[in-house]
Amino acid sequence: MLRKSFLTVVVLSVLLGSFSGLVLAEEAIPTASTVIVNRQAIAFEAYNIAGSNYFKLRDIAYVLNGTEKQFEVAFDNSMNAIALSSGRPYTPTNSEMAGISTASKVAAATSSNLYLDGRLLQFTAYNIAGSNFFRLRDLGDAIGFSVAFDAELNAIIIDTSKGSPLAPTFAKYDNVGNFTQGLARVWLNSKCGFVDLDIREITPLKYDTSEYLSNGFVKVCLDGKWGILNKTGQEIVPPRYDIIFDYAEGMVRVVINEVYGFVNESGQAIVTPKYQLAFDYQEGLALIQANNRIGFIDTKGTEVITPRYRSANSFSQGLARARLEELWGYIDKTGKEVIPFKYDLNDSFSEVDSIARIWSNGKVGYINLQGVEIVPPRYDDADIFYEDMARVWLNGRIGFVDTSGQEVIPPTKYDTIFNFREGLSRVKLGDKEGLIDRAGKEVVPLKYDTVDSIKIGEGIARVWLDGKLGYVNNKGIEIVPPKYDNADIFYEGMGRIWLADKCGFVDVTGKEVVPPKYDSASNFQEGMARVTIGEHIGYIDKTGREVISPTYSSGDYFYEGLARVSLNGKWGFVDKTGREVVAPKYDDADNFSNNRARVKIGDKWGYIDTTGKELIPRG
């Protein structure tokens, strides 16, 4: 009975000519081991280099031809690489099986590229006398045959009836998620865990479900109870809570039996669940409810404001709105009532302009942090401030006040007014619309049937007139007269336009960069837009140049410089030059995030990086 142990390193080579970039010379000594393939001894030209055995790739392909692990070898000019096709018959070149070598030779390291079914393989290789030699174990792992070493016989054993016992499976999981804060969820046999960017399983796959928290934390559920993992996957809070919320100011709310407490980022219970209700920490204090009254605790769990209020909100700008019996006022962080409790209702102070709305006797006004009513309650309704301007309503009309309380645009002129964007407001009088500036000047005359609000960051709005669409900019200039059948808002300085069911693009000057000629198009993202002609999809840049001609059956936006595309039911990725970084070969794929994309083979999922390398999961 043979005692078999796995061969630590065996390598094979390729008879496809020399590769450039030889950087290291080693002595190649003819191997002394017998090679047995499917119980038959076969003489190979093989060498021992630095303690490992190396074989020619074509020799192995020739010997395995006709077995269940056969593969074809070819040279792919487009990738300047060796391409292996698993399961296909091998085509001999009359260069195989040259016989055993008896003399040592010089081996030089080579960085040759080797692909299997379009997937890049990361193998060590040497060039010996014009041929390339690779490790057998690497190929066995990739193709799926087993490699073992019999010490008694001093023999390398190749068995094509067995899969490689060390074969790495990149598509291992039943499902995988996208990366968030450097972690991704993975599922196997109805259980989930987490992997890092190296696809290292940082937690056991034992949880029923999980959700991301902020700052790299994760909450996990097991048997109906929730716990917390930190950024390294350590279980800092075992699953024991009924509910866990998200972190705020380093603290997270937890619930057991419908009572609330708090846990910090170390997993320490700062407040054992005891309150009827609790809200997130804000400005160092958290609102809590006990005995149907509201108070506040600090980050040590101390009740700095005893529960006494009927209602309250979290602190904002150093003050909290609170209700004592029927009326509302404001308290500071010591519990002092700094603005009298005299209002029917009030807002929390805005973090942008430090102003809050106040209600009294059915009217609305505004107050500042010092308690000064910059606008006494006199309007029928009022909005919060946008760009230091707020809409106010009086007797069915709308106007604007500024943050000083001045009535900049009296509520007497327009039927409808929208909030300011980039210094302009959309207004309507009768059946026509235009745009006004902060002084009330009509920058765009009220002559259009409809006007969009200015798109933030782009400075352009759509206008409609007599069923056609055009564009105006934030200077009031009509850069494109209403002439298109449809038009979209601008993205990355480009706007989609339609005419007679064809789609094109205009730029911010109104120039028709891409005439309406495509059946459809996406908005620009990362400087590229997806375009369609018939059933084929390609990509254009902002000059209108077809970087990728419409050849694919489906495609998505660019993310991290790559876009997923499909052809013949398979998915791959292209870059912005049109190069297929990953040929369409996957059954499904998702967009890149954190330089990782999830891909599917059969019913299993795994990850690839932006070079197309398949990342092997590690326990």
CSV table of C-alpha atoms in Angstrom, one decimal, residues 137 374 403 469-470 503 542 572 590 610:
chain,number,residue,atom,x,y,z
A,137,ARG,CA,0.4,22.2,-8.2
A,374,ILE,CA,-36.7,88.5,14.5
A,403,THR,CA,-32.5,85.8,8.2
A,469,LEU,CA,-38.1,71.9,-23.8
A,470,GLY,CA,-34.9,74.0,-23.6
A,503,CYS,CA,-31.3,60.8,-27.8
A,542,LYS,CA,-18.0,64.1,-23.2
A,572,GLY,CA,-17.5,41.2,-17.5
A,590,ASP,CA,-22.2,43.9,-9.6
A,610,THR,CA,-10.0,45.9,-10.5
